[in-house]
Amino acid sequence: DARVTQTPRHKVTEMGQEVTMRCQPILGHNTVFWYRQTMMQGLELLAYFRNRAPLDDSGMPKDRFSAEMPDATLATLKIQPSEPRDSAVYFCASGRRDREYPYEQYFGPGTRLTVT
Amino acid sequence: QQQVKQSPQSLIVQKGGISIINCAYENTAFDYFPWYQQFPGKGPALLIAIRPDVSEKKEGRFTISFNKSAKQFSLHIMDSQPGDSATYFCAAGYTGANSKLTFGKGITLSVRP
């Protein structure tokens, strides 16, 4: 049963600390998305990659957030320094962009981040 | 500017009833309209999706109705069950968007026993 995995599932940290969230996309998927979910804003797209190259990170605060794909099996989202307003659930999703399935996205279980 | 708007914001339905969730979009370039279902503590999961070349798609108790001229689509859940209680997101995407989906804010459905 192929699924997206995310670590850690929960993270509590103090303001100013660096936070790294990791995602393992489904094997064979060539597109990876990072979302942030809050009650107020709903699901916000932060960044996404195709074939490990960043396509769009316009939804991400540039000064403190960064996203990378060191290899095809790992995507990372870093926040440095973290702030209380970053508290949210961060989801990774993966998909494959081909003719038959250009849009389907499979979400991971999320990382619940609390910044105190 | 919110390109995909859902209504109502929340919905309470009795077991066995029909749940109807509506979604309106603005960008006429959208050509893919999925609904995602999210249970507490889980990530959203694709429930059902439709393309604009059909007006309706049914999968089990779930039906999408699509009205291209009104730029609206809706999710109907027949014979609603308590297990359907979740948050539902509509979304939209188009070929030029590199697989990116624009999500609505989500609505919470509660099905009372």
PDB file of C-alpha atoms in Angstrom:
ATOM      1  CA  ASP A   1       0.000   0.000   0.000  1.00  0.00           C
ATOM      2  CA  ALA A   2       1.982   2.988  -1.285  1.00  0.00           C
ATOM      3  CA  ARG A   3       1.681   6.142   0.766  1.00  0.00           C
ATOM      4  CA  VAL A   4       3.410   9.412   1.491  1.00  0.00           C
ATOM      5  CA  THR A   5       5.291   9.441   4.774  1.00  0.00           C
ATOM      6  CA  GLN A   6       6.136  12.500   6.841  1.00  0.00           C
ATOM      7  CA  THR A   7       8.354  12.971   9.850  1.00  0.00           C
ATOM      8  CA  PRO A   8       8.040  14.070  12.542  1.00  0.00           C
ATOM      9  CA  ARG A   9       4.305  13.768  13.085  1.00  0.00           C
ATOM     10  CA  HIS A  10       4.389  16.307  15.890  1.00  0.00           C
ATOM     11  CA  LYS A  11       6.915  19.006  16.713  1.00  0.00           C
ATOM     12  CA  VAL A  12       6.897  21.481  19.560  1.00  0.00           C
ATOM     13  CA  THR A  13       9.649  24.057  19.512  1.00  0.00           C
ATOM     14  CA  GLU A  14      10.495  27.452  20.882  1.00  0.00           C
ATOM     15  CA  MET A  15      10.430  30.611  18.867  1.00  0.00           C
ATOM     16  CA  GLY A  16      13.692  31.185  17.037  1.00  0.00           C
ATOM     17  CA  GLN A  17      14.581  27.524  16.656  1.00  0.00           C
ATOM     18  CA  GLU A  18      15.119  25.796  13.331  1.00  0.00           C
ATOM     19  CA  VAL A  19      12.498  23.262  12.270  1.00  0.00           C
ATOM     20  CA  THR A  20      13.009  20.632   9.579  1.00  0.00           C
ATOM     21  CA  MET A  21      10.155  18.557   8.242  1.00  0.00           C
ATOM     22  CA  ARG A  22      10.722  15.594   5.959  1.00  0.00           C
ATOM     23  CA  CYS A  23       8.631  13.862   3.367  1.00  0.00           C
ATOM     24  CA  GLN A  24       9.062  10.646   1.430  1.00  0.00           C
ATOM     25  CA  PRO A  25       6.872  10.748  -1.697  1.00  0.00           C
ATOM     26  CA  ILE A  26       5.291   7.668  -3.209  1.00  0.00           C
ATOM     27  CA  LEU A  27       7.808   5.747  -5.294  1.00  0.00           C
ATOM     28  CA  GLY A  28       7.463   6.710  -8.936  1.00  0.00           C
ATOM     29  CA  HIS A  29       5.765  10.026  -8.285  1.00  0.00           C
ATOM     30  CA  ASN A  30       7.612  12.943  -9.866  1.00  0.00           C
ATOM     31  CA  THR A  31       5.752  15.875  -8.297  1.00  0.00           C
ATOM     32  CA  VAL A  32       5.902  16.921  -4.642  1.00  0.00           C
ATOM     33  CA  PHE A  33       3.817  19.613  -2.949  1.00  0.00           C
ATOM     34  CA  TRP A  34       4.124  21.296   0.447  1.00  0.00           C
ATOM     35  CA  TYR A  35       0.953  22.699   2.027  1.00  0.00           C
ATOM     36  CA  ARG A  36       0.187  24.465   5.273  1.00  0.00           C
ATOM     37  CA  GLN A  37      -3.216  24.062   6.919  1.00  0.00           C
ATOM     38  CA  THR A  38      -4.673  26.437   9.499  1.00  0.00           C
ATOM     39  CA  MET A  39      -8.216  27.071  10.637  1.00  0.00           C
ATOM     40  CA  MET A  40      -8.139  30.617   9.319  1.00  0.00           C
ATOM     41  CA  GLN A  41      -6.500  30.089   5.919  1.00  0.00           C
ATOM     42  CA  GLY A  42      -7.397  26.515   5.112  1.00  0.00           C
ATOM     43  CA  LEU A  43      -4.959  24.693   2.829  1.00  0.00           C
ATOM     44  CA  GLU A  44      -2.245  26.939   1.436  1.00  0.00           C
ATOM     45  CA  LEU A  45       0.245  25.765  -1.172  1.00  0.00           C
ATOM     46  CA  LEU A  46       3.741  26.710  -0.087  1.00  0.00           C
ATOM     47  CA  ALA A  47       5.913  25.161  -2.802  1.00  0.00           C
ATOM     48  CA  TYR A  48       6.104  22.329  -5.279  1.00  0.00           C
ATOM     49  CA  PHE A  49       8.660  20.398  -7.253  1.00  0.00           C
ATOM     50  CA  ARG A  50       8.704  18.341 -10.405  1.00  0.00           C
ATOM     51  CA  ASN A  51      11.531  15.904 -11.021  1.00  0.00           C
ATOM     52  CA  ARG A  52      13.224  17.476  -7.981  1.00  0.00           C
ATOM     53  CA  ALA A  53      13.289  20.958  -9.542  1.00  0.00           C
ATOM     54  CA  PRO A  54      11.339  23.731  -7.805  1.00  0.00           C
ATOM     55  CA  LEU A  55       8.427  24.914  -9.963  1.00  0.00           C
ATOM     56  CA  ASP A  56       6.787  27.427  -7.691  1.00  0.00           C
ATOM     57  CA  ASP A  57       7.539  28.608  -4.179  1.00  0.00           C
ATOM     58  CA  SER A  58       5.560  31.829  -4.329  1.00  0.00           C
ATOM     59  CA  GLY A  59       3.398  30.755  -1.410  1.00  0.00           C
ATOM     60  CA  MET A  60       6.338  30.492   0.938  1.00  0.00           C
ATOM     61  CA  PRO A  61       7.718  33.276   3.154  1.00  0.00           C
ATOM     62  CA  LYS A  62      11.147  33.568   1.553  1.00  0.00           C
ATOM     63  CA  ASP A  63      12.989  35.021   4.476  1.00  0.00           C
ATOM     64  CA  ARG A  64      12.480  32.070   6.789  1.00  0.00           C
ATOM     65  CA  PHE A  65      11.197  29.101   4.790  1.00  0.00           C
ATOM     66  CA  SER A  66      13.123  26.911   2.400  1.00  0.00           C
ATOM     67  CA  ALA A  67      12.200  23.741   0.545  1.00  0.00           C
ATOM     68  CA  GLU A  68      14.484  21.261  -1.164  1.00  0.00           C
ATOM     69  CA  MET A  69      14.542  17.814  -2.732  1.00  0.00           C
ATOM     70  CA  PRO A  70      17.992  16.344  -2.116  1.00  0.00           C
ATOM     71  CA  ASP A  71      16.930  13.213  -3.998  1.00  0.00           C
ATOM     72  CA  ALA A  72      13.823  11.637  -5.472  1.00  0.00           C
ATOM     73  CA  THR A  73      12.893   9.950  -2.201  1.00  0.00           C
ATOM     74  CA  LEU A  74      13.208  12.926   0.126  1.00  0.00           C
ATOM     75  CA  ALA A  75      11.710  16.401   0.295  1.00  0.00           C
ATOM     76  CA  THR A  76      12.444  18.802   3.131  1.00  0.00           C
ATOM     77  CA  LEU A  77      10.810  21.957   4.425  1.00  0.00           C
ATOM     78  CA  LYS A  78      12.828  24.124   6.794  1.00  0.00           C
ATOM     79  CA  ILE A  79      11.804  27.082   8.896  1.00  0.00           C
ATOM     80  CA  GLN A  80      14.573  29.200  10.366  1.00  0.00           C
ATOM     81  CA  PRO A  81      13.917  31.005  12.624  1.00  0.00           C
ATOM     82  CA  SER A  82      10.498  29.694  13.588  1.00  0.00           C
ATOM     83  CA  GLU A  83       7.779  32.007  14.908  1.00  0.00           C
ATOM     84  CA  PRO A  84       4.516  31.336  16.769  1.00  0.00           C
ATOM     85  CA  ARG A  85       2.535  32.257  13.627  1.00  0.00           C
ATOM     86  CA  ASP A  86       4.129  29.259  11.881  1.00  0.00           C
ATOM     87  CA  SER A  87       2.100  26.933  14.108  1.00  0.00           C
ATOM     88  CA  ALA A  88       0.040  24.811  11.728  1.00  0.00           C
ATOM     89  CA  VAL A  89      -0.199  21.376  10.179  1.00  0.00           C
ATOM     90  CA  TYR A  90       2.188  20.962   7.263  1.00  0.00           C
ATOM     91  CA  PHE A  91       1.276  18.448   4.602  1.00  0.00           C
ATOM     92  CA  CYS A  92       3.357  16.928   1.886  1.00  0.00           C
ATOM     93  CA  ALA A  93       1.607  15.497  -1.154  1.00  0.00           C
ATOM     94  CA  SER A  94       2.967  13.667  -4.161  1.00  0.00           C
ATOM     95  CA  GLY A  95       1.634  12.938  -7.612  1.00  0.00           C
ATOM     96  CA  ARG A  96       2.689  11.915 -11.061  1.00  0.00           C
ATOM     97  CA  ARG A  97       2.286  14.235 -13.959  1.00  0.00           C
ATOM     98  CA  ASP A  98       1.510  12.087 -16.925  1.00  0.00           C
ATOM     99  CA  ARG A  99      -1.259  12.086 -19.478  1.00  0.00           C
ATOM    100  CA  GLU A 100      -3.574   9.867 -17.475  1.00  0.00           C
ATOM    101  CA  TYR A 101      -2.996  11.333 -14.014  1.00  0.00           C
ATOM    102  CA  PRO A 102      -1.932  14.957 -14.405  1.00  0.00           C
ATOM    103  CA  TYR A 103      -3.501  16.246 -11.226  1.00  0.00           C
ATOM    104  CA  GLU A 104      -4.057  13.572  -8.609  1.00  0.00           C
ATOM    105  CA  GLN A 105      -2.290  14.336  -5.360  1.00  0.00           C
ATOM    106  CA  TYR A 106      -1.759  11.939  -2.487  1.00  0.00           C
ATOM    107  CA  PHE A 107      -1.343  13.547   0.897  1.00  0.00           C
ATOM    108  CA  GLY A 108       0.795  12.427   3.775  1.00  0.00           C
ATOM    109  CA  PRO A 109      -0.452  12.413   7.389  1.00  0.00           C
ATOM    110  CA  GLY A 110       1.026  15.832   8.120  1.00  0.00           C
ATOM    111  CA  THR A 111       3.392  17.340  10.671  1.00  0.00           C
ATOM    112  CA  ARG A 112       1.680  19.281  13.429  1.00  0.00           C
ATOM    113  CA  LEU A 113       4.009  22.127  14.369  1.00  0.00           C
ATOM    114  CA  THR A 114       3.604  24.173  17.515  1.00  0.00           C
ATOM    115  CA  VAL A 115       5.929  27.121  18.068  1.00  0.00           C
ATOM    116  CA  THR A 116       5.830  28.582  21.572  1.00  0.00           C
TER     117      THR A 116
ATOM    118  CA  GLN B   1      -8.801  36.736  -4.140  1.00  0.00           C
ATOM    119  CA  GLN B   2     -10.346  33.356  -3.532  1.00  0.00           C
ATOM    120  CA  GLN B   3     -10.653  31.441  -6.777  1.00  0.00           C
ATOM    121  CA  VAL B   4     -12.600  28.515  -5.348  1.00  0.00           C
ATOM    122  CA  LYS B   5     -15.386  29.169  -2.865  1.00  0.00           C
ATOM    123  CA  GLN B   6     -17.291  26.562  -0.909  1.00  0.00           C
ATOM    124  CA  SER B   7     -20.681  26.742   0.724  1.00  0.00           C
ATOM    125  CA  PRO B   8     -22.056  26.219   3.283  1.00  0.00           C
ATOM    126  CA  GLN B   9     -19.259  26.607   5.839  1.00  0.00           C
ATOM    127  CA  SER B  10     -20.600  23.735   7.900  1.00  0.00           C
ATOM    128  CA  LEU B  11     -23.351  21.195   7.508  1.00  0.00           C
ATOM    129  CA  ILE B  12     -25.283  18.954   9.853  1.00  0.00           C
ATOM    130  CA  VAL B  13     -27.303  16.131   8.358  1.00  0.00           C
ATOM    131  CA  GLN B  14     -29.285  13.278   9.846  1.00  0.00           C
ATOM    132  CA  LYS B  15     -28.225   9.722   9.128  1.00  0.00           C
ATOM    133  CA  GLY B  16     -29.773   8.560   5.887  1.00  0.00           C
ATOM    134  CA  GLY B  17     -30.193  12.078   4.545  1.00  0.00           C
ATOM    135  CA  ILE B  18     -28.559  13.744   1.546  1.00  0.00           C
ATOM    136  CA  SER B  19     -25.552  15.993   2.108  1.00  0.00           C
ATOM    137  CA  ILE B  20     -24.976  18.665  -0.525  1.00  0.00           C
ATOM    138  CA  ILE B  21     -21.846  20.786  -0.656  1.00  0.00           C
ATOM    139  CA  ASN B  22     -21.394  23.461  -3.277  1.00  0.00           C
ATOM    140  CA  CYS B  23     -18.343  24.953  -4.886  1.00  0.00           C
ATOM    141  CA  ALA B  24     -17.994  27.964  -7.193  1.00  0.00           C
ATOM    142  CA  TYR B  25     -14.929  28.809  -9.233  1.00  0.00           C
ATOM    143  CA  GLU B  26     -13.763  31.850 -11.151  1.00  0.00           C
ATOM    144  CA  ASN B  27     -11.074  30.751 -13.575  1.00  0.00           C
ATOM    145  CA  THR B  28     -12.644  29.386 -16.752  1.00  0.00           C
ATOM    146  CA  ALA B  29      -9.346  27.685 -17.589  1.00  0.00           C
ATOM    147  CA  PHE B  30      -9.932  25.109 -14.845  1.00  0.00           C
ATOM    148  CA  ASP B  31     -10.466  21.655 -16.339  1.00  0.00           C
ATOM    149  CA  TYR B  32     -10.269  19.312 -13.384  1.00  0.00           C
ATOM    150  CA  PHE B  33     -12.480  19.434 -10.309  1.00  0.00           C
ATOM    151  CA  PRO B  34     -11.788  17.029  -7.425  1.00  0.00           C
ATOM    152  CA  TRP B  35     -13.286  16.676  -3.994  1.00  0.00           C
ATOM    153  CA  TYR B  36     -11.065  15.701  -1.096  1.00  0.00           C
ATOM    154  CA  GLN B  37     -12.164  14.212   2.217  1.00  0.00           C
ATOM    155  CA  GLN B  38     -10.225  14.760   5.413  1.00  0.00           C
ATOM    156  CA  PHE B  39     -10.718  12.996   8.751  1.00  0.00           C
ATOM    157  CA  PRO B  40      -9.305  14.496  11.961  1.00  0.00           C
ATOM    158  CA  GLY B  41      -5.582  13.877  12.275  1.00  0.00           C
ATOM    159  CA  LYS B  42      -5.273  12.682   8.683  1.00  0.00           C
ATOM    160  CA  GLY B  43      -4.273  14.205   5.387  1.00  0.00           C
ATOM    161  CA  PRO B  44      -6.885  14.984   2.735  1.00  0.00           C
ATOM    162  CA  ALA B  45      -7.701  12.054   0.459  1.00  0.00           C
ATOM    163  CA  LEU B  46      -9.111  12.182  -3.052  1.00  0.00           C
ATOM    164  CA  LEU B  47     -12.781  11.214  -2.977  1.00  0.00           C
ATOM    165  CA  ILE B  48     -14.069  11.811  -6.492  1.00  0.00           C
ATOM    166  CA  ALA B  49     -13.193  14.079  -9.419  1.00  0.00           C
ATOM    167  CA  ILE B  50     -14.787  15.313 -12.625  1.00  0.00           C
ATOM    168  CA  ARG B  51     -13.731  16.882 -15.908  1.00  0.00           C
ATOM    169  CA  PRO B  52     -15.892  19.552 -17.587  1.00  0.00           C
ATOM    170  CA  ASP B  53     -16.821  17.312 -20.528  1.00  0.00           C
ATOM    171  CA  VAL B  54     -19.393  15.531 -18.344  1.00  0.00           C
ATOM    172  CA  SER B  55     -22.153  16.996 -16.193  1.00  0.00           C
ATOM    173  CA  GLU B  56     -22.282  14.267 -13.566  1.00  0.00           C
ATOM    174  CA  LYS B  57     -20.146  11.510 -12.150  1.00  0.00           C
ATOM    175  CA  LYS B  58     -21.227   8.940  -9.610  1.00  0.00           C
ATOM    176  CA  GLU B  59     -19.155   6.627  -7.448  1.00  0.00           C
ATOM    177  CA  GLY B  60     -21.170   4.670  -4.924  1.00  0.00           C
ATOM    178  CA  ARG B  61     -23.014   7.103  -2.659  1.00  0.00           C
ATOM    179  CA  PHE B  62     -20.975  10.080  -3.904  1.00  0.00           C
ATOM    180  CA  THR B  63     -21.977  12.159  -6.936  1.00  0.00           C
ATOM    181  CA  ILE B  64     -20.423  15.254  -8.470  1.00  0.00           C
ATOM    182  CA  SER B  65     -22.715  17.512 -10.452  1.00  0.00           C
ATOM    183  CA  PHE B  66     -21.034  20.040 -12.732  1.00  0.00           C
ATOM    184  CA  ASN B  67     -22.539  23.196 -14.242  1.00  0.00           C
ATOM    185  CA  LYS B  68     -20.029  24.763 -16.594  1.00  0.00           C
ATOM    186  CA  SER B  69     -22.118  27.813 -17.501  1.00  0.00           C
ATOM    187  CA  ALA B  70     -22.651  28.690 -13.844  1.00  0.00           C
ATOM    188  CA  LYS B  71     -19.044  27.807 -12.969  1.00  0.00           C
ATOM    189  CA  GLN B  72     -20.265  25.636 -10.136  1.00  0.00           C
ATOM    190  CA  PHE B  73     -19.955  22.042  -9.056  1.00  0.00           C
ATOM    191  CA  SER B  74     -21.367  20.202  -6.099  1.00  0.00           C
ATOM    192  CA  LEU B  75     -20.882  17.040  -4.095  1.00  0.00           C
ATOM    193  CA  HIS B  76     -23.909  14.972  -3.155  1.00  0.00           C
ATOM    194  CA  ILE B  77     -23.624  12.274  -0.512  1.00  0.00           C
ATOM    195  CA  MET B  78     -26.612   9.973  -0.591  1.00  0.00           C
ATOM    196  CA  ASP B  79     -27.714   7.978   2.466  1.00  0.00           C
ATOM    197  CA  SER B  80     -25.266   9.940   4.639  1.00  0.00           C
ATOM    198  CA  GLN B  81     -23.650   7.942   7.424  1.00  0.00           C
ATOM    199  CA  PRO B  82     -21.914   9.007  10.646  1.00  0.00           C
ATOM    200  CA  GLY B  83     -18.691   7.704   9.107  1.00  0.00           C
ATOM    201  CA  ASP B  84     -19.004  10.420   6.450  1.00  0.00           C
ATOM    202  CA  SER B  85     -18.442  13.071   9.127  1.00  0.00           C
ATOM    203  CA  ALA B  86     -15.308  14.847   7.944  1.00  0.00           C
ATOM    204  CA  THR B  87     -14.035  18.008   6.307  1.00  0.00           C
ATOM    205  CA  TYR B  88     -14.613  18.221   2.576  1.00  0.00           C
ATOM    206  CA  PHE B  89     -12.520  20.324   0.220  1.00  0.00           C
ATOM    207  CA  CYS B  90     -13.311  21.142  -3.350  1.00  0.00           C
ATOM    208  CA  ALA B  91     -10.426  22.030  -5.628  1.00  0.00           C
ATOM    209  CA  ALA B  92      -9.740  22.985  -9.209  1.00  0.00           C
ATOM    210  CA  GLY B  93      -6.807  22.672 -11.556  1.00  0.00           C
ATOM    211  CA  TYR B  94      -5.896  23.316 -15.178  1.00  0.00           C
ATOM    212  CA  THR B  95      -3.354  22.066 -17.638  1.00  0.00           C
ATOM    213  CA  GLY B  96      -1.293  25.244 -17.607  1.00  0.00           C
ATOM    214  CA  ALA B  97      -0.950  25.154 -13.840  1.00  0.00           C
ATOM    215  CA  ASN B  98       1.598  22.331 -13.782  1.00  0.00           C
ATOM    216  CA  SER B  99      -0.685  20.051 -11.771  1.00  0.00           C
ATOM    217  CA  LYS B 100      -1.236  22.705  -9.119  1.00  0.00           C
ATOM    218  CA  LEU B 101      -4.632  22.578  -7.439  1.00  0.00           C
ATOM    219  CA  THR B 102      -6.473  25.530  -5.932  1.00  0.00           C
ATOM    220  CA  PHE B 103      -8.397  24.416  -2.851  1.00  0.00           C
ATOM    221  CA  GLY B 104     -11.499  25.812  -1.234  1.00  0.00           C
ATOM    222  CA  LYS B 105     -11.417  26.481   2.505  1.00  0.00           C
ATOM    223  CA  GLY B 106     -13.264  23.288   3.340  1.00  0.00           C
ATOM    224  CA  ILE B 107     -16.551  22.559   5.049  1.00  0.00           C
ATOM    225  CA  THR B 108     -17.187  20.396   8.069  1.00  0.00           C
ATOM    226  CA  LEU B 109     -19.915  17.803   7.668  1.00  0.00           C
ATOM    227  CA  SER B 110     -21.467  16.195  10.728  1.00  0.00           C
ATOM    228  CA  VAL B 111     -23.850  13.305  10.226  1.00  0.00           C
ATOM    229  CA  ARG B 112     -26.018  12.753  13.274  1.00  0.00           C
ATOM    230  CA  PRO B 113     -26.965   9.136  14.170  1.00  0.00           C
TER     231      PRO B 113
END
